[in-house]
Coordinates of C-alpha atoms in Angstrom, one line a residue:
Chain A
M1 CA 3.1 -2.7 32.9
T2 CA 2.0 0.9 33.7
P3 CA -1.3 2.5 32.7
T4 CA -1.2 4.4 29.5
S5 CA -1.3 8.2 29.5
E6 CA -4.4 7.9 27.3
S7 CA -6.1 6.4 30.3
K8 CA -6.2 10.0 31.8
V9 CA -9.6 10.4 30.0
R10 CA -12.2 10.9 32.7
V11 CA -14.4 7.9 33.2
R12 CA -17.6 8.1 35.2
P13 CA -18.1 5.4 37.9
G14 CA -21.1 3.9 36.0
E15 CA -19.1 3.6 32.8
R16 CA -16.2 2.1 34.6
A17 CA -18.5 -0.7 36.0
I18 CA -20.0 -1.3 32.6
A19 CA -16.5 -1.5 31.0
R20 CA -15.4 -4.1 33.5
L21 CA -18.4 -6.2 33.1
A22 CA -18.1 -6.0 29.3
C23 CA -14.5 -7.1 29.5
L24 CA -15.4 -10.1 31.6
A25 CA -18.1 -11.0 29.2
V26 CA -16.1 -10.9 25.9
Q27 CA -12.8 -12.3 27.2
P28 CA -13.7 -16.0 26.6
L29 CA -14.5 -15.2 23.0
L30 CA -11.3 -13.2 22.5
T31 CA -9.2 -16.1 23.9
R32 CA -10.9 -18.5 21.5
V33 CA -10.5 -16.2 18.5
V34 CA -6.8 -15.5 19.1
R35 CA -5.9 -19.1 19.6
R36 CA -7.8 -20.1 16.4
V37 CA -6.1 -17.4 14.4
A38 CA -2.7 -18.4 15.7
A39 CA -3.3 -22.0 14.9
Q40 CA -4.7 -21.4 11.4
H41 CA -2.4 -18.6 10.2
P42 CA 1.1 -19.3 11.7
S43 CA 2.8 -17.4 8.8
L44 CA 1.3 -14.2 10.3
F45 CA 4.0 -14.1 13.0
A46 CA 6.9 -14.1 10.6
R47 CA 5.7 -10.8 9.0
L48 CA 5.5 -9.2 12.5
G49 CA 9.3 -9.7 12.9
P50 CA 10.6 -7.9 16.0
H51 CA 7.1 -6.6 16.8
Q52 CA 5.8 -10.0 18.1
T53 CA 6.4 -8.6 21.5
T54 CA 5.0 -5.1 21.0
D55 CA 1.9 -4.2 23.0
F56 CA -0.8 -3.0 20.6
L57 CA -3.8 -1.1 21.9
I58 CA -6.8 -1.5 19.5
D59 CA -9.4 1.0 20.4
P60 CA -12.9 0.5 19.0
V61 CA -14.3 3.9 19.8
E62 CA -17.9 3.0 20.3
L63 CA -17.3 0.0 22.5
P64 CA -16.9 0.4 26.3
F65 CA -13.4 -1.2 26.3
A66 CA -10.2 -1.4 24.3
L67 CA -8.3 -4.5 23.2
H68 CA -4.8 -5.3 24.2
L69 CA -2.8 -7.4 21.8
R70 CA 0.7 -8.8 22.2
P71 CA 1.1 -11.1 19.2
D72 CA 3.9 -13.2 20.8
P73 CA 3.5 -16.8 19.5
Q74 CA 5.1 -18.0 22.7
A75 CA 2.7 -16.1 25.0
L76 CA -0.2 -14.7 23.1
V77 CA -2.2 -11.9 24.7
F78 CA -5.5 -10.7 23.4
R79 CA -7.7 -9.2 26.1
A80 CA -10.4 -6.6 26.7
V81 CA -9.3 -3.8 29.0
P82 CA -11.1 -0.8 30.4
R83 CA -9.6 2.3 28.9
D84 CA -8.7 3.8 32.2
T85 CA -6.5 0.8 33.1
A86 CA -5.2 0.1 29.6
P87 CA -1.5 -0.8 29.4
Q88 CA 1.2 1.4 28.0
A89 CA 1.0 0.6 24.4
G90 CA 3.8 0.5 21.8
A91 CA 1.3 1.4 19.2
T92 CA -2.4 2.4 19.2
I93 CA -5.0 1.9 16.5
R94 CA -8.3 3.6 16.9
G95 CA -11.5 3.5 14.8
R96 CA -15.0 2.2 14.7
F97 CA -15.3 -1.5 15.6
L98 CA -16.7 -2.6 12.3
L99 CA -14.1 -0.6 10.4
L100 CA -11.4 -2.3 12.4
L101 CA -13.0 -5.7 11.7
E102 CA -13.3 -4.9 8.0
L103 CA -9.7 -3.9 7.8
I104 CA -8.7 -7.3 9.2
D105 CA -10.9 -9.0 6.7
A106 CA -9.7 -6.9 3.7
E107 CA -13.1 -5.4 3.1
Q108 CA -11.6 -2.0 3.7
D109 CA -8.3 -0.5 2.8
G110 CA -6.2 0.8 5.7
D111 CA -4.5 3.6 3.8
A112 CA -7.9 4.8 2.6
A113 CA -9.3 4.7 6.1
F114 CA -6.2 6.7 7.3
F115 CA -6.6 9.3 4.5
S116 CA -10.3 9.8 5.4
R117 CA -9.3 10.1 9.1
D118 CA -11.6 7.3 10.1
L119 CA -8.6 5.4 11.3
E120 CA -6.1 6.8 13.7
V121 CA -2.7 5.4 14.6
S122 CA -0.2 6.6 17.1
G123 CA 3.0 5.3 18.7
D124 CA 5.4 3.0 16.8
T125 CA 4.3 3.3 13.1
E126 CA 6.5 0.4 12.0
A127 CA 4.7 -1.9 14.4
V128 CA 1.4 -0.8 13.0
V129 CA 2.6 -1.3 9.4
R130 CA 3.9 -4.8 10.2
L131 CA 0.6 -5.8 11.9
R132 CA -1.4 -4.4 9.0
N133 CA 0.7 -6.3 6.4
A134 CA 0.6 -9.5 8.5
L135 CA -3.2 -9.5 8.9
D136 CA -3.7 -8.5 5.2
D137 CA -1.8 -11.7 4.2
M138 CA -4.4 -13.8 6.0
D139 CA -6.8 -15.6 3.7
G140 CA -10.4 -15.9 4.8
S141 CA -12.5 -13.7 7.0
L142 CA -11.9 -13.4 10.7
A143 CA -15.4 -12.0 11.2
E144 CA -16.9 -15.0 9.4
E145 CA -14.8 -17.5 11.2
T146 CA -15.7 -16.0 14.6
S147 CA -19.4 -15.7 13.9
A148 CA -19.4 -19.3 12.6
M149 CA -18.1 -20.4 16.0
F150 CA -21.6 -19.6 17.3
G151 CA -23.6 -21.0 14.5
T152 CA -26.7 -19.3 13.1
P153 CA -27.0 -16.8 16.0
G154 CA -23.4 -15.7 15.5
R155 CA -23.9 -15.1 11.8
A156 CA -27.1 -13.2 12.4
V157 CA -25.3 -10.9 14.9
L158 CA -22.5 -10.3 12.4
A159 CA -25.0 -9.5 9.6
R160 CA -26.8 -7.0 11.9
L161 CA -23.5 -5.3 12.9
R162 CA -22.5 -5.0 9.2
R163 CA -25.9 -3.4 8.3
A164 CA -25.6 -1.0 11.2
Y165 CA -22.1 0.0 10.1
T166 CA -23.0 0.4 6.5
D167 CA -26.0 2.6 7.5
A168 CA -23.8 4.7 9.8
T169 CA -21.0 5.3 7.3
K170 CA -22.8 5.6 3.9
P171 CA -23.5 9.3 4.1
R172 CA -19.8 10.1 4.9
E173 CA -18.4 7.9 2.2
Y174 CA -20.3 9.5 -0.6
A175 CA -20.4 13.0 0.8
Chain B
M1 CA -4.7 -1.7 -31.0
S2 CA -2.0 -2.4 -28.4
L3 CA -2.3 -5.3 -26.0
A4 CA -3.3 -3.0 -23.1
E5 CA -2.1 -5.4 -20.5
L6 CA -3.1 -4.7 -16.9
I7 CA 0.0 -4.8 -14.6
C8 CA -1.1 -5.1 -11.0
P9 CA 0.6 -4.7 -7.6
A10 CA 1.2 -7.5 -5.0
G11 CA 2.8 -6.8 -1.6
T12 CA 1.9 -10.2 -0.1
P13 CA 1.0 -13.6 -1.5
A14 CA -2.6 -13.0 -0.6
A15 CA -2.6 -9.8 -2.5
L16 CA -1.1 -11.6 -5.5
R17 CA -3.8 -14.2 -5.5
T18 CA -6.4 -11.3 -5.2
A19 CA -4.9 -9.5 -8.2
V20 CA -4.8 -12.7 -10.3
D21 CA -8.4 -13.5 -9.4
A22 CA -9.5 -9.9 -10.1
G23 CA -8.2 -10.1 -13.7
A24 CA -4.6 -9.0 -13.7
D25 CA -2.6 -9.9 -16.9
A26 CA 0.6 -9.6 -14.9
V27 CA 1.5 -9.0 -11.3
Y28 CA 4.6 -7.3 -10.0
C29 CA 6.2 -8.0 -6.7
G30 CA 9.5 -8.1 -4.8
F31 CA 11.6 -9.8 -2.2
Q32 CA 11.8 -8.8 1.5
D33 CA 15.0 -6.8 1.1
A34 CA 16.5 -3.7 -0.5
T35 CA 16.3 -5.0 -4.0
N36 CA 13.0 -3.4 -4.6
A37 CA 11.5 0.1 -4.1
R38 CA 8.8 -1.0 -1.7
N39 CA 11.1 -2.5 1.0
F40 CA 8.5 -1.9 3.7
P41 CA 8.2 -3.8 7.1
G42 CA 6.1 -6.9 6.9
L43 CA 5.7 -6.6 3.1
N44 CA 6.9 -8.7 0.1
F45 CA 7.9 -12.3 -0.6
T46 CA 10.2 -14.9 0.7
P47 CA 11.7 -17.1 -2.1
D48 CA 9.3 -20.0 -1.0
E49 CA 6.3 -17.6 -1.2
L50 CA 7.4 -16.4 -4.6
A51 CA 7.6 -20.0 -5.9
E52 CA 4.0 -20.6 -4.8
A53 CA 2.9 -17.3 -6.2
V54 CA 4.5 -18.0 -9.6
A55 CA 2.7 -21.4 -9.7
Y56 CA -0.6 -19.8 -8.7
A57 CA -0.3 -17.1 -11.3
H58 CA 0.9 -19.3 -14.2
A59 CA -1.8 -21.8 -13.6
R60 CA -4.3 -19.0 -14.4
G61 CA -2.4 -17.5 -17.3
T62 CA -1.0 -14.5 -15.4
K63 CA 2.6 -13.4 -15.6
V64 CA 4.8 -12.5 -12.6
L65 CA 7.2 -9.6 -12.9
L66 CA 9.9 -9.3 -10.3
A67 CA 10.9 -5.8 -9.2
L68 CA 14.7 -5.4 -8.8
N69 CA 14.3 -1.7 -9.3
T70 CA 16.7 -0.2 -6.7
Y71 CA 20.3 0.8 -7.2
P72 CA 23.0 -1.3 -5.5
P73 CA 25.6 0.7 -3.6
A74 CA 29.0 0.7 -5.3
G75 CA 30.6 -2.7 -5.0
K76 CA 27.7 -4.3 -3.2
V77 CA 25.9 -6.0 -6.1
D78 CA 25.7 -9.5 -4.6
L79 CA 22.2 -9.1 -3.1
W80 CA 20.8 -8.0 -6.5
R81 CA 22.5 -10.8 -8.4
Q82 CA 21.3 -13.4 -5.9
A83 CA 17.7 -12.0 -6.2
A84 CA 18.0 -12.3 -10.0
D85 CA 19.3 -15.8 -9.7
T86 CA 16.4 -16.8 -7.4
G87 CA 13.8 -15.1 -9.7
A88 CA 15.2 -16.9 -12.7
R89 CA 15.1 -20.2 -10.9
L90 CA 11.6 -19.7 -9.8
G91 CA 10.4 -18.9 -13.3
V92 CA 9.4 -15.2 -13.2
D93 CA 8.4 -13.8 -16.6
A94 CA 10.4 -10.6 -16.5
F95 CA 12.6 -8.5 -14.3
I96 CA 11.9 -4.8 -13.7
V97 CA 15.2 -3.1 -13.3
A98 CA 16.6 0.4 -13.0
D99 CA 20.4 0.0 -12.5
M100 CA 22.6 -0.6 -15.5
G101 CA 24.8 -3.0 -13.7
V102 CA 21.8 -5.1 -12.7
A103 CA 20.4 -5.0 -16.2
D104 CA 23.8 -6.0 -17.6
Y105 CA 24.1 -9.0 -15.2
I106 CA 20.6 -10.3 -16.1
A107 CA 21.0 -9.6 -19.8
R108 CA 24.2 -11.7 -19.9
T109 CA 23.2 -14.4 -17.4
Y110 CA 19.5 -14.9 -18.3
P111 CA 19.1 -13.7 -21.9
G112 CA 15.9 -15.6 -22.3
I113 CA 14.1 -13.6 -19.6
R114 CA 12.5 -10.3 -20.5
L115 CA 13.9 -7.0 -19.0
H116 CA 11.6 -4.2 -18.3
L117 CA 13.0 -0.8 -17.5
S118 CA 11.6 0.6 -14.2
V119 CA 10.2 4.1 -13.8
Q120 CA 13.1 4.4 -11.3
A121 CA 15.5 4.6 -14.3
A122 CA 13.7 7.9 -15.3
A123 CA 14.2 7.2 -19.0
S124 CA 12.0 9.8 -20.6
S125 CA 13.6 10.5 -24.0
P126 CA 13.9 8.3 -27.1
E127 CA 17.7 8.5 -26.8
A128 CA 17.8 7.2 -23.2
I129 CA 15.3 4.4 -23.9
R130 CA 17.1 3.3 -27.0
Y131 CA 20.3 3.1 -25.1
Y132 CA 18.8 0.6 -22.7
C133 CA 17.2 -1.4 -25.5
E134 CA 20.4 -1.5 -27.5
N135 CA 22.8 -2.4 -24.7
F136 CA 20.7 -4.6 -22.4
G137 CA 17.9 -5.8 -24.7
V138 CA 15.2 -4.1 -22.7
K139 CA 11.8 -5.1 -24.0
R140 CA 9.6 -2.5 -22.2
V141 CA 10.0 0.9 -20.6
V142 CA 7.9 2.1 -17.7
L143 CA 7.6 5.8 -18.5
P144 CA 8.0 8.5 -15.9
R145 CA 4.8 10.3 -15.0
I146 CA 6.0 13.6 -16.5
L147 CA 4.9 13.1 -20.2
T148 CA 1.8 14.2 -22.0
I149 CA 0.0 11.7 -24.3
P150 CA 1.2 13.5 -27.5
E151 CA 4.7 13.1 -26.1
I152 CA 4.2 9.4 -25.4
R153 CA 2.8 8.9 -28.9
Q154 CA 5.9 10.6 -30.4
I155 CA 8.3 8.5 -28.2
R156 CA 6.5 5.3 -29.2
R157 CA 7.4 6.1 -32.9
E158 CA 11.1 6.5 -32.0
I159 CA 11.8 3.5 -29.8
P160 CA 12.1 -0.3 -30.5
C161 CA 10.3 -1.5 -27.3
E162 CA 6.9 -1.6 -25.6
I163 CA 5.6 1.2 -23.4
E164 CA 4.1 0.8 -20.0
T165 CA 2.4 3.8 -18.2
F166 CA 1.0 4.2 -14.7
I167 CA -2.7 4.7 -14.7
F168 CA -3.7 4.7 -11.0
G169 CA -2.2 5.2 -7.6
N170 CA 0.5 7.2 -5.7
H171 CA 1.6 10.2 -7.7
G172 CA 4.9 11.0 -6.1
L173 CA 6.8 11.6 -9.3
M174 CA 9.5 14.2 -8.5
V175 CA 12.6 13.1 -10.4
E176 CA 12.0 9.4 -10.2
G177 CA 15.0 7.3 -9.2
R178 CA 16.9 10.4 -8.2
C179 CA 14.9 11.6 -5.2
S180 CA 17.0 12.0 -2.0
L181 CA 14.5 13.8 0.2
T182 CA 14.1 10.8 2.5
N183 CA 17.8 10.3 2.7
Y184 CA 18.2 13.9 3.8
L185 CA 16.1 13.4 6.9
T186 CA 16.5 9.7 7.8
G187 CA 19.8 8.6 6.3
Q188 CA 18.0 5.8 4.4
S189 CA 17.8 5.9 0.7
T190 CA 14.6 5.5 -1.4
N191 CA 16.7 4.5 -4.3
M192 CA 19.3 2.1 -2.7
D193 CA 17.4 0.9 0.4
G194 CA 14.0 0.9 -1.1
V195 CA 12.4 2.9 1.6
C196 CA 10.6 6.2 1.1
S197 CA 9.7 7.6 4.5
P198 CA 10.6 4.5 6.5
A199 CA 7.8 3.6 8.9
S200 CA 10.4 3.4 11.8
D201 CA 10.9 7.2 11.4
V202 CA 7.3 8.1 11.0
E203 CA 5.1 9.3 13.9
Y204 CA 1.6 10.6 13.9
V205 CA 0.8 13.0 16.8
R206 CA -2.8 13.8 17.6
D207 CA -3.5 17.2 19.1
A208 CA -6.1 18.1 21.6
D209 CA -8.3 19.8 19.0
G210 CA -8.4 16.7 16.8
S211 CA -5.7 17.8 14.4
M212 CA -3.0 15.4 13.4
S213 CA 0.7 16.1 12.7
S214 CA 2.8 13.8 10.5
Q215 CA 6.4 13.7 11.6
L216 CA 9.4 12.2 9.9
A217 CA 12.6 11.7 11.9
G218 CA 11.3 14.3 14.3
F219 CA 10.4 16.9 11.8
T220 CA 6.8 17.9 11.3
I221 CA 6.1 17.7 7.6
D222 CA 2.3 18.3 7.6
R223 CA -0.5 19.0 10.0
F224 CA -4.1 18.1 9.1
G225 CA -7.1 19.9 10.7
P226 CA -9.7 17.8 12.5
E227 CA -11.9 17.2 9.4
E228 CA -9.1 17.5 6.8
K229 CA -8.2 14.5 4.6
A230 CA -4.7 13.2 5.1
G231 CA -1.9 12.0 2.9
Y232 CA 1.2 9.9 3.0
P233 CA 4.0 11.1 5.3
T234 CA 6.4 11.8 2.5
I235 CA 8.5 15.0 2.3
C236 CA 7.5 15.6 -1.2
K237 CA 3.9 15.9 -0.1
G238 CA 4.5 17.9 3.0
R239 CA 3.2 21.4 3.7
Y240 CA 5.8 24.0 4.6
A241 CA 5.8 27.6 5.8
A242 CA 8.1 29.9 3.8
P243 CA 8.7 33.7 4.0
H244 CA 6.5 34.3 1.0
R245 CA 3.9 31.7 2.2
P246 CA 3.8 31.9 6.0
E247 CA 0.5 30.1 6.1
G248 CA 2.1 27.0 4.8
Y249 CA 1.8 25.4 1.3
Y250 CA 2.7 22.3 -0.7
A251 CA 6.1 23.2 -1.9
F252 CA 6.7 20.2 -4.1
E253 CA 3.6 18.1 -4.7
E254 CA 0.2 17.5 -3.1
P255 CA -1.5 14.5 -1.5
V256 CA -3.3 13.3 -4.6
S257 CA -3.5 10.1 -6.6
L258 CA -3.1 9.5 -10.3
N259 CA -6.3 8.3 -12.0
L260 CA -6.2 8.0 -15.8
S261 CA -9.4 6.0 -16.2
R262 CA -10.8 8.6 -18.6
L263 CA -7.7 8.6 -20.7
L264 CA -7.4 4.9 -21.3
P265 CA -8.7 5.1 -24.9
D266 CA -6.2 7.9 -25.7
L267 CA -3.3 5.9 -24.2
I268 CA -4.2 2.8 -26.2
E269 CA -4.4 4.9 -29.3
A270 CA -1.0 6.4 -28.5
G271 CA 0.5 2.9 -28.5
V272 CA 0.8 2.2 -24.8
H273 CA 1.2 -1.6 -24.4
A274 CA 0.6 -2.0 -20.7
F275 CA -1.1 -0.1 -17.9
K276 CA 0.4 -0.2 -14.4
I277 CA -1.5 0.1 -11.2
E278 CA 0.6 1.4 -8.3
G279 CA 0.2 0.1 -4.7
R280 CA 2.2 -2.8 -3.5
Q281 CA 2.0 -1.3 -0.1
R282 CA -1.8 -1.2 -0.2
S283 CA -4.3 -3.9 1.0
K284 CA -6.1 -6.7 -0.7
S285 CA -9.2 -4.5 -0.6
Y286 CA -7.4 -1.9 -2.7
V287 CA -6.0 -4.4 -5.1
R288 CA -9.4 -6.1 -5.5
G289 CA -11.3 -2.9 -6.1
V290 CA -8.9 -1.2 -8.4
V291 CA -8.0 -4.2 -10.5
R292 CA -11.6 -5.2 -11.0
A293 CA -12.5 -1.6 -12.0
F294 CA -9.7 -1.4 -14.6
R295 CA -10.2 -4.9 -15.8
A296 CA -13.8 -4.1 -16.7
A297 CA -12.8 -0.8 -18.3
V298 CA -10.0 -2.2 -20.4
D299 CA -12.3 -5.1 -21.6
D300 CA -15.0 -2.6 -22.5
I301 CA -12.6 -0.5 -24.5
K302 CA -11.2 -3.5 -26.3
A303 CA -14.7 -4.6 -27.2
G304 CA -15.6 -1.2 -28.6
R305 CA -17.8 -0.3 -25.7
E306 CA -17.7 2.9 -23.7
A307 CA -15.9 2.2 -20.4
N308 CA -17.9 2.6 -17.3
I309 CA -15.2 3.3 -14.6
A310 CA -16.1 2.6 -11.1
D311 CA -15.7 5.4 -8.6
L312 CA -12.3 5.0 -6.9
I313 CA -12.1 8.3 -5.1
A314 CA -12.3 6.6 -1.7
L315 CA -9.0 4.8 -2.4
T316 CA -7.1 7.9 -3.5
E317 CA -4.5 9.7 -1.4
G318 CA -6.2 12.7 0.3
Q319 CA -9.3 11.6 -1.5
K320 CA -8.2 13.6 -4.4
Q321 CA -7.2 12.5 -7.9
T322 CA -5.5 14.0 -10.9
Q323 CA -4.6 13.2 -14.5
G324 CA -1.3 15.0 -13.9
A325 CA 1.1 15.6 -16.8
F326 CA -0.8 13.1 -19.0
E327 CA -3.5 15.8 -19.3
T328 CA -1.3 18.9 -19.3
K329 CA 2.1 20.0 -18.2
K330 CA 0.4 22.8 -16.4
W331 CA -1.0 20.5 -13.7
R332 CA 1.3 22.0 -11.1

């Protein structure tokens, strides 16, 4: 796999080190999350059709890393990657972290986020549409399930993140 | 007063359950093939999923309407007939059809199941609607979004079936059921393949200054500035330069959604039986928000209260809304 052209963004040495450390720190969580989702929502893969082997780059703009997803049920990949070494993606989805999480949890509408320009997509649009529809057919909340894996501290972190996101986006939504 | 049923979209089983729980009187959906006009990747129902959905809806008093509202290519009707057979076996409450051959097959084979005439049939005159009623036993017509409320009231007096009108969602009306713009660029047909601007032909290109171009089959159909609200990548809502408008302009329609929340009492008074919310391609979040808002509004009106409509502007295309031709023919 070759680095994406989007990795041409200049990254300062300090940022690069932080990104690598952050990737190492979150990877165990990502592995648990993706395995749990695959086990509990197997119908998700049927809606992905031929794009089970597409490489998605999910780019939460305010985090120091991006997420590489290849939703192949035979060889699931979900890993944190520094932007400057991110793989060549078939499709890229970019937005604020909590927005991306709320899209997965059906707390926000993807088309509305696209209309408002809070969500950017590039690359294979069909892959993005399939992933969106597959995730939208999931019942329950990925955020709640993930936070519950860490008990009360996990739920507290999620609540804090949501408050921060609501405060940050409120003026724009009602402008 | 008419029944004012709320007819709600469901692109996935989860969206269907969301619509039912949010107060839909009926939910409309389709199979994962060309038999319906939202044949989008990853969307729609398998027969097994539809069976579960019908059971879920019926257990809660909600009807399920199956959209078979595309046109079979000549001589290739088997897919549509099989879809009708499956829908009948699974117990759907009505079929939404556009093609006369499909309507005829269902009317003859399943005379006990209601037929609704899709907006894709573009039946906008009493004569046209009566033809479908008399020949195929159509019980309800979904009117094209080109009529004023006085015109709807007049049509109601001259037809023997119920009327359903769109009240919210995508406002790509053009000549419904006759639009070939997508076919012109991609070779796929909105009306026969069920795909308007197929995602496989759509690409969004981000420019260095933050602008974004929407491309369909390699043709740029719009370019949005860094802070400009965006719309769907459909040709009818593209912006084009022409000799008399070199700066570029919306030649056909604009990125804008229909919102008739303020006209609900007038529509009920005009004799509209059912209100349709567009958006099978939208998320559960959209379905939940819009269905709840209109459920509350319709219930308020039925109870003689003034409807307090929730603000739905964030869910509209381009974050703009219109009452379109329902308010005035001069809207464009």
